[in-house]
């Protein structure tokens, strides 16, 4: 019985160590990027769809925003 409890505690500890602040993540979900960059989620999704390969990648069934590349995109844009 103790072994099972011990494994659960170890599993919990490793999960806590993998939490990364959004500002340090390399890729962001649409929701994270929208919140971080103060852009609506619908607008963020549209930007991702229109710029796949530039700063957005499709992983499984969702878009991921490559944060450093999106920051460059915003800096170079006068309007989004």
Tab-separated table of C-alpha atoms in Angstrom:
chain	number	residue	atom	x	y	z
A	1	UNK	CA	0.000	0.000	0.000
A	2	UNK	CA	2.808	2.410	0.818
A	3	UNK	CA	4.421	1.992	-2.598
A	4	UNK	CA	1.297	3.266	-4.348
A	5	UNK	CA	1.097	6.313	-2.107
A	6	UNK	CA	4.788	7.008	-2.576
A	7	UNK	CA	4.468	6.840	-6.359
A	8	UNK	CA	1.542	9.270	-6.299
A	9	UNK	CA	3.625	11.750	-4.324
A	10	UNK	CA	6.540	11.417	-6.759
A	11	UNK	CA	4.209	11.916	-9.692
A	12	UNK	CA	2.777	15.040	-8.073
A	13	UNK	CA	6.249	16.463	-7.428
A	14	UNK	CA	7.363	16.063	-11.052
A	15	UNK	CA	4.163	17.736	-12.269
A	16	UNK	CA	4.843	20.784	-10.107
A	17	UNK	CA	8.352	21.130	-11.525
A	18	UNK	CA	7.103	21.357	-15.109
A	19	UNK	CA	4.907	24.441	-14.620
A	20	UNK	CA	6.375	27.272	-16.670
A	21	UNK	CA	5.157	30.889	-16.566
A	22	UNK	CA	3.513	32.020	-19.808
A	23	UNK	CA	6.161	34.716	-20.253
A	24	UNK	CA	8.853	32.005	-20.427
A	25	UNK	CA	7.050	29.501	-22.668
A	26	UNK	CA	8.304	29.081	-26.223
A	27	UNK	CA	4.870	28.145	-27.591
A	28	UNK	CA	1.484	29.341	-26.359
A	29	UNK	CA	-2.033	28.102	-26.923
A	30	UNK	CA	-4.489	30.470	-28.606
A	31	UNK	CA	-6.037	31.278	-25.223
A	32	UNK	CA	-2.650	31.905	-23.554
A	33	UNK	CA	-1.427	34.064	-26.448
A	34	UNK	CA	-4.658	36.070	-26.551
A	35	UNK	CA	-4.408	36.794	-22.848
A	36	UNK	CA	-0.649	37.500	-22.896
A	37	UNK	CA	-0.788	39.861	-25.891
A	38	UNK	CA	-4.185	41.375	-24.986
A	39	UNK	CA	-5.819	40.243	-28.248
A	40	UNK	CA	-9.215	38.564	-28.541
A	41	UNK	CA	-9.239	34.793	-28.970
A	42	UNK	CA	-11.130	34.986	-32.287
A	43	UNK	CA	-8.603	37.476	-33.675
A	44	UNK	CA	-5.704	35.371	-32.365
A	45	UNK	CA	-7.108	32.228	-34.025
A	46	UNK	CA	-7.584	34.099	-37.320
A	47	UNK	CA	-4.007	35.392	-37.176
A	48	UNK	CA	-2.760	31.844	-36.507
A	49	UNK	CA	-4.751	30.410	-39.421
A	50	UNK	CA	-3.479	33.114	-41.794
A	51	UNK	CA	0.156	32.831	-40.660
A	52	UNK	CA	0.678	29.093	-40.230
A	53	UNK	CA	4.380	28.406	-40.601
A	54	UNK	CA	5.337	32.006	-39.872
A	55	UNK	CA	4.573	32.172	-36.144
A	56	UNK	CA	1.880	29.514	-35.737
A	57	UNK	CA	2.066	25.747	-35.968
A	58	UNK	CA	-0.726	23.202	-35.977
A	59	UNK	CA	-0.175	20.479	-33.387
A	60	UNK	CA	-2.733	17.694	-33.256
A	61	UNK	CA	-6.027	19.530	-33.281
A	62	UNK	CA	-4.913	22.969	-32.123
A	63	UNK	CA	-2.735	25.907	-33.055
A	64	UNK	CA	0.326	26.849	-31.061
A	65	UNK	CA	1.797	30.337	-31.267
A	66	UNK	CA	5.595	30.584	-31.290
A	67	UNK	CA	5.958	33.469	-28.837
A	68	UNK	CA	9.323	34.962	-29.965
A	69	UNK	CA	8.260	34.911	-33.626
A	70	UNK	CA	4.872	36.425	-32.821
A	71	UNK	CA	6.607	39.188	-30.834
A	72	UNK	CA	8.684	40.004	-33.936
A	73	UNK	CA	5.523	39.935	-36.070
A	74	UNK	CA	3.782	42.414	-33.761
A	75	UNK	CA	6.845	44.688	-33.624
A	76	UNK	CA	7.011	44.821	-37.421
A	77	UNK	CA	3.254	45.428	-37.822
A	78	UNK	CA	1.571	48.796	-37.599
A	79	UNK	CA	-1.832	47.122	-37.408
A	80	UNK	CA	-3.118	43.613	-36.716
